[in-house]
mmCIF file of C-alpha atoms in Angstrom:
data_model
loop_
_atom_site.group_PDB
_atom_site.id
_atom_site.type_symbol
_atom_site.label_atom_id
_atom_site.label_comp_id
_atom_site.label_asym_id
_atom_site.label_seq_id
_atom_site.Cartn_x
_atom_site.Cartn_y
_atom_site.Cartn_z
ATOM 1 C CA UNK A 1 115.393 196.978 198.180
ATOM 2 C CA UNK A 2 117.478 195.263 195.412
ATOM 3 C CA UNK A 3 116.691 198.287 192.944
ATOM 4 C CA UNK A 4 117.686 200.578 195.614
ATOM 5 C CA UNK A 5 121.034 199.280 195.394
ATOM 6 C CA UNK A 6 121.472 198.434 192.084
ATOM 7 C CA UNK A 7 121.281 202.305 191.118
ATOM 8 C CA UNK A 8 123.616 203.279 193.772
ATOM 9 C CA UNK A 9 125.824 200.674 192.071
ATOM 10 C CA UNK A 10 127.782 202.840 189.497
ATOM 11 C CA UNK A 11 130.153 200.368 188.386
ATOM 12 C CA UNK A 12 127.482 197.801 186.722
ATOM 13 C CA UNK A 13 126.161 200.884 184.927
ATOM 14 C CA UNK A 14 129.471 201.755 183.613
ATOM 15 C CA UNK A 15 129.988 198.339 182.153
ATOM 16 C CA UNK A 16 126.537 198.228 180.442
ATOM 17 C CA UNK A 17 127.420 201.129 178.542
ATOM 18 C CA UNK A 18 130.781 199.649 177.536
ATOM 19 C CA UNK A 19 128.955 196.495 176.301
ATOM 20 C CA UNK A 20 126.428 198.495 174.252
ATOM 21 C CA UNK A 21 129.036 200.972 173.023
ATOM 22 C CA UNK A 22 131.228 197.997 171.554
ATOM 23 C CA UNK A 23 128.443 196.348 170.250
ATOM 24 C CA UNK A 24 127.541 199.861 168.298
ATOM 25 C CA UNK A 25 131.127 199.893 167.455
ATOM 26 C CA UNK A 26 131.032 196.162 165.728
ATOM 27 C CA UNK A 27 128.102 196.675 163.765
ATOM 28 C CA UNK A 28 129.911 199.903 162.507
ATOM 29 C CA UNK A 29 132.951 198.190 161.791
ATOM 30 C CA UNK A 30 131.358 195.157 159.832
ATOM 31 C CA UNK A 31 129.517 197.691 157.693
ATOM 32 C CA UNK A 32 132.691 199.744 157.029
ATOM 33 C CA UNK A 33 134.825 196.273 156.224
ATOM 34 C CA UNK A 34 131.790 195.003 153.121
ATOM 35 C CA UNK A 35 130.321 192.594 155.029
ATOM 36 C CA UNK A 36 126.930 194.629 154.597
ATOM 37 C CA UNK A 37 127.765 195.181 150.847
ATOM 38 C CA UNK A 38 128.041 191.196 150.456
ATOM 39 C CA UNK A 39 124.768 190.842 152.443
ATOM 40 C CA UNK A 40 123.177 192.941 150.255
ATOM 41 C CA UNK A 41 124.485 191.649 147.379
ATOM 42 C CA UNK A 42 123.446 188.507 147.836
ATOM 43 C CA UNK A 43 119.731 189.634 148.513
ATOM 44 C CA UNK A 44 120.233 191.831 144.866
ATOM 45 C CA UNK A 45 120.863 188.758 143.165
ATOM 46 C CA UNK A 46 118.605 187.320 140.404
ATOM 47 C CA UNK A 47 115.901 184.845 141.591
ATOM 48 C CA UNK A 48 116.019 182.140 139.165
ATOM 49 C CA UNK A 49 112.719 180.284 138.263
ATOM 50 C CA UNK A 50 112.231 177.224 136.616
ATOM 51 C CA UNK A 51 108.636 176.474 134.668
ATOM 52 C CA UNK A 52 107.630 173.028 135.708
ATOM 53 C CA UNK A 53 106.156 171.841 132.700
ATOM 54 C CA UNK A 54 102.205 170.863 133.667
ATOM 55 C CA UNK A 55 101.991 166.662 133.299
ATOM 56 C CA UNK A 56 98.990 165.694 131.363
ATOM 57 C CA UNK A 57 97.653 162.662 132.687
ATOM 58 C CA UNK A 58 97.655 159.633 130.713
ATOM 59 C CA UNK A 59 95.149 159.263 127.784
ATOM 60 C CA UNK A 60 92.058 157.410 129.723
ATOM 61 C CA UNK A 61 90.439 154.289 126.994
ATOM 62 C CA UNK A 62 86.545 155.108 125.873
ATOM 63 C CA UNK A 63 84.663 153.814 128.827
ATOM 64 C CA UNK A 64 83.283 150.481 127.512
ATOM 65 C CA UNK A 65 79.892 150.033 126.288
ATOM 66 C CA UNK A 66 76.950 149.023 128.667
ATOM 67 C CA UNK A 67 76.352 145.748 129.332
ATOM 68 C CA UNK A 68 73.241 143.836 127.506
ATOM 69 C CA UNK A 69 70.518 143.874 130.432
ATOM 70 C CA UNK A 70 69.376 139.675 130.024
ATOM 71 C CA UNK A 71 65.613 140.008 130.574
ATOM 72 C CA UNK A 72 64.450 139.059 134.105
ATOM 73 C CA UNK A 73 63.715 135.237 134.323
ATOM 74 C CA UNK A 74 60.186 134.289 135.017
ATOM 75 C CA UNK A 75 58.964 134.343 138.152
ATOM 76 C CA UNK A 76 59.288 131.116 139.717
ATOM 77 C CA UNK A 77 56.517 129.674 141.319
ATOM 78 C CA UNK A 78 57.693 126.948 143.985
ATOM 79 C CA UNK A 79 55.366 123.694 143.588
ATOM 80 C CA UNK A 80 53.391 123.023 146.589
ATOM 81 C CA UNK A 81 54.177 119.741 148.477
ATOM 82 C CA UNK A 82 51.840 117.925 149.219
ATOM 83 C CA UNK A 83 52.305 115.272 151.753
ATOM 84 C CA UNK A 84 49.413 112.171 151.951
ATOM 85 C CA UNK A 85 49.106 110.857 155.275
ATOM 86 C CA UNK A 86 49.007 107.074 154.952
ATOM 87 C CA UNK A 87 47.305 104.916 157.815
ATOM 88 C CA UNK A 88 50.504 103.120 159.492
ATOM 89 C CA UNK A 89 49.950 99.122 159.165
ATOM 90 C CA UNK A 90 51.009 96.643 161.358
ATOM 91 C CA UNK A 91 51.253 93.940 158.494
ATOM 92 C CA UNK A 92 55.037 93.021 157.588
ATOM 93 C CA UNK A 93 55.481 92.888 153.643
ATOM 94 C CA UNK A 94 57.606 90.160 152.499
ATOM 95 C CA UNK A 95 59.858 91.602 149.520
ATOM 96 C CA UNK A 96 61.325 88.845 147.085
ATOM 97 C CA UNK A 97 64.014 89.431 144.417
ATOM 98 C CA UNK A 98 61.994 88.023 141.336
ATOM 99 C CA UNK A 99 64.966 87.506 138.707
ATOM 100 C CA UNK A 100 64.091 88.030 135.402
ATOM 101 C CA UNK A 101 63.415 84.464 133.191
ATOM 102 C CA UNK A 102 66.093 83.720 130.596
ATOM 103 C CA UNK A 103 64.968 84.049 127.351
ATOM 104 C CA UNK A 104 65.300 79.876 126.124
ATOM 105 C CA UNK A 105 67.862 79.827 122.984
ATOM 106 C CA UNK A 106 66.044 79.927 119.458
ATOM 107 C CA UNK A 107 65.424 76.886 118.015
ATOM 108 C CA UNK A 108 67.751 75.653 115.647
ATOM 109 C CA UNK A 109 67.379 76.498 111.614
ATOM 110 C CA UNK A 110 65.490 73.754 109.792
ATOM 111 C CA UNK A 111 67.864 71.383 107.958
ATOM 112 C CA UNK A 112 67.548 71.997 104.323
ATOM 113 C CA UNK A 113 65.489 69.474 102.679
ATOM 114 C CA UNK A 114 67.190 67.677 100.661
ATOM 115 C CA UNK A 115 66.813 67.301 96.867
ATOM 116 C CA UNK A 116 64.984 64.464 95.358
ATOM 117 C CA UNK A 117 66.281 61.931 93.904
ATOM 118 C CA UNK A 118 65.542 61.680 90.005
ATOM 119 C CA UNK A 119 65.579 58.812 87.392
ATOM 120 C CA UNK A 120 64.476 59.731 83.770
ATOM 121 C CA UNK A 121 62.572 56.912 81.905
ATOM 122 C CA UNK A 122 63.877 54.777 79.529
ATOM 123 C CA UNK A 123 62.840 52.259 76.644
ATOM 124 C CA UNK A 124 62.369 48.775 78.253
ATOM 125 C CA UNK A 125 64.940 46.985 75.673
ATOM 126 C CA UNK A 126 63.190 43.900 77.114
ATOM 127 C CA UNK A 127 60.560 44.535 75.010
ATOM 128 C CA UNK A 128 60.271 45.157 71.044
ATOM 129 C CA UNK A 129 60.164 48.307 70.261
ATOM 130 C CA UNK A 130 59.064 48.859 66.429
ATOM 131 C CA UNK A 131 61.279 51.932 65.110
ATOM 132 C CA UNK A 132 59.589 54.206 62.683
ATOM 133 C CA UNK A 133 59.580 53.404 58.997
ATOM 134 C CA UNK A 134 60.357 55.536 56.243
ATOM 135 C CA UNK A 135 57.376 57.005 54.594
ATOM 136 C CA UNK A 136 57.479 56.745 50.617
ATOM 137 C CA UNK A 137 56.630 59.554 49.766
ATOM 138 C CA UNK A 138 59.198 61.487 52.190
ATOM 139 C CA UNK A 139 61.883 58.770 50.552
ATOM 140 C CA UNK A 140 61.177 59.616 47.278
ATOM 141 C CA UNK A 141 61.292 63.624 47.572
ATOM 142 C CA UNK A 142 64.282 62.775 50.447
ATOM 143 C CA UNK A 143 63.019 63.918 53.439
ATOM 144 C CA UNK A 144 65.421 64.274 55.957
ATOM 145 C CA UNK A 145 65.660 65.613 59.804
ATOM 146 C CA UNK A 146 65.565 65.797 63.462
ATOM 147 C CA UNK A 147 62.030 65.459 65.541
ATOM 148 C CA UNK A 148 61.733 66.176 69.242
ATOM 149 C CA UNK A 149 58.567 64.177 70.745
ATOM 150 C CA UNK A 150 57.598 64.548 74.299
ATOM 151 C CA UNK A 151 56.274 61.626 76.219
ATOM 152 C CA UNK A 152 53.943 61.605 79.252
ATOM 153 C CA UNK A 153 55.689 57.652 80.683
ATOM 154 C CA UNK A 154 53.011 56.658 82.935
ATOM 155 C CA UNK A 155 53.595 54.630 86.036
ATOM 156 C CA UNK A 156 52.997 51.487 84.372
ATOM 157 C CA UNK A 157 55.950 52.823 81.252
ATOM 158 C CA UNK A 158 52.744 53.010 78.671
ATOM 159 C CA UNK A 159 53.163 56.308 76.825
ATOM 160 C CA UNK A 160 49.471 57.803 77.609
ATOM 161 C CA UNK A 161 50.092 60.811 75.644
ATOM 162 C CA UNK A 162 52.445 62.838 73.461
ATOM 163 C CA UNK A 163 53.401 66.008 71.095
ATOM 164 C CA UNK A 164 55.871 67.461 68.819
ATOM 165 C CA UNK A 165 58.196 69.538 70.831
ATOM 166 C CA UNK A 166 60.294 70.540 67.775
ATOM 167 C CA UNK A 167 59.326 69.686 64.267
ATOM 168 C CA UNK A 168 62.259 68.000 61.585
ATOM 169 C CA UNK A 169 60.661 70.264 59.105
ATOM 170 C CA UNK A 170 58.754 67.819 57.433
ATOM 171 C CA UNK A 171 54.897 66.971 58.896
ATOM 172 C CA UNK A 172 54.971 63.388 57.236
ATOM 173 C CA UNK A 173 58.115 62.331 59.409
ATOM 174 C CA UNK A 174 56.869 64.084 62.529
ATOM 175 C CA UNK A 175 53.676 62.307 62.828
ATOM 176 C CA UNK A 176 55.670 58.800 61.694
ATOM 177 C CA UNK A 177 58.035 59.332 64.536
ATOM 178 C CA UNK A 178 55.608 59.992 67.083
ATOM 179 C CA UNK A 179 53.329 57.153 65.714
ATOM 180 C CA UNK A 180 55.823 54.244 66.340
ATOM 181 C CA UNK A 181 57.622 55.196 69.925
ATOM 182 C CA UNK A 182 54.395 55.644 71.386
ATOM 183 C CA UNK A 183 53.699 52.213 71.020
ATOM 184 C CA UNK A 184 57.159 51.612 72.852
ATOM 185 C CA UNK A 185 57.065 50.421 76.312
ATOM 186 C CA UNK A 186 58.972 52.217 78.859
ATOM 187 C CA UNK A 187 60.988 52.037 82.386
ATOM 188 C CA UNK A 188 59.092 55.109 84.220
ATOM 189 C CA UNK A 189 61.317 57.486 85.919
ATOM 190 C CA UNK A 190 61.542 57.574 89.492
ATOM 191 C CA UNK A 191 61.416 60.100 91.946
ATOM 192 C CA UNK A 192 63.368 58.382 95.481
ATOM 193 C CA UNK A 193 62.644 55.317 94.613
ATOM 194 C CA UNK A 194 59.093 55.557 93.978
ATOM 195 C CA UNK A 195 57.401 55.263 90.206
ATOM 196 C CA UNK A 196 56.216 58.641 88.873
ATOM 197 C CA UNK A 197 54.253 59.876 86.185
ATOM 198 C CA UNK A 198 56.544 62.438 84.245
ATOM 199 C CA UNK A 199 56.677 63.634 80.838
ATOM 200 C CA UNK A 200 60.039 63.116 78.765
ATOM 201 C CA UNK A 201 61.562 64.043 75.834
ATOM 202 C CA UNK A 202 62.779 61.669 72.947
ATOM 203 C CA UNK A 203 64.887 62.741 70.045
ATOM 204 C CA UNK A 204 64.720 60.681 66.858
ATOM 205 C CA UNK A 205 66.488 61.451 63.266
ATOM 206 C CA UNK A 206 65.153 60.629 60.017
ATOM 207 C CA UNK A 207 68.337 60.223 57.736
ATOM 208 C CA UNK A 208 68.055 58.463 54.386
ATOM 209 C CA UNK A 209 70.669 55.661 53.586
#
C-alpha cells in the first residue's frame, strides 16, 4: 500500500533527482577547482623511510665455571639406642655432699743449722815450752828460713803426731823445729765448747843473730 503511493507521488521523485544531480554537480566542481589535483598530490608524494639501526644486545660475561662437586659425605649410620630396663627399687638413697679435704699447709723449711763454733789450739804459756836450738852445723854454714809443722793437738793438748807442711829449705832445721814444739804442751781447740782432736799448723823461723 505505501509503495503504491509513493510512485504515484511525483514530487518526492523530482527532488531525489535534484539531490543526486547537485551532488554530481559538486564532485564536478571540486575536481574542476584542484581540490582533486591536491589530493592526488599528496598521495604522489615521496614516502620517506627511516632505517632503524638493529640494537645489539649487550655483551653477555663467559658463563662462570662449574662448581667443584664436594664428594658425598659418608653414609651415616645412626647408633642404635639401647635402653636397659632397670628393676625400680623401693629403697631411698641418701646423697651427701662429701667436700673435698684441704690439703694441710707444708711444713715449714728446716732452720739452717747453724755453724760451729771453732777455737784453734794454742801453746799453754803455763807451761815451759823449750824453743828449738840452733844446730851447729846449720850456724856455721848460716842456715836460715821459714818451717811450717802441722800438729795433730790431742784432747789432752799432747802433740800425738806431726809433719813438715812446708820445708825452710834446709832438712837440719826442719827436723830441729819439729823436734822441740812437739814436746810443747798445748790448749786443744774447741769445737762449741767441747775439746776436740784437730790438727794445726805452727810456723817457726830460723834466723841467725
Amino acid at each position: 500500500m505505501n509503495y503504491a503511493r509513493q510512485q504515484k507521488d511525483p514530487t518526492k521523485q523530482t527532488i531525489g533527482f535534484l539531490v543526486v544531480i547537485l551532488l554530481h554537480l559538486g564532485l564536478g566542481y571540486a575536481f574542476v577547482t584542484g581540490l582533486g589535483r591536491s589530493a592526488i598530490e599528496v598521495i604522489k608524494q615521496p614516502l620517506e623511510t627511516k632505517l632503524i639501526e638493529e640494537v645489539k644486545p649487550p655483551d653477555t660475561p663467559p658463563p662462570p665455571p662449574p662448581p667443584k662437586v664436594a664428594p658425598p659425605p659418608p653414609p651415616f649410620i645412626p647408633v642404635p639406642d639401647i635402653q636397659i630396663r632397670t628393676a625400680p627399687t623401693n629403697a631411698i638413697q641418701a646423697v651427701t655432699t662429701v667436700r673435698p679435704t684441704e690439703a694441710p699447709p707444708p711444713p715449714p723449711p728446716p732452720a739452717p743449722k747453724a755453724e760451729p763454733k771453732r777455737v784453734a789450739p794454742v801453746i799453754d804459756a803455763s807451761k815451759n815450752c823449750r824453743l828449738p836450738e840452733y844446730p851447729a852445723v846449720s850456724r856455721r854454714m848460716e842456715e836460715q828460713g821459714t818451717v811450717v809443722l802441722e800438729m795433730l793437738i790431742d784432747v789432752d793438748g799432747r802433740v800425738s803426731d806431726s809433719k813438715v807442711a812446708q820445708s825452710s829449705g834446709h832438712p837440719l832445721l826442719d827436723e830441729a823445729a819439729r823436734d822441740a814444739l812437739s814436746l810443747c804442751k798445748f790448749v786443744p781447740g774447741t769445737i762449741d765448747g767441747k775439746p776436740e782432736k784437730s790438727w794445726w799448723p805452727i810456723k817457726y823461723t830460723w834466723r841467725l843473730q
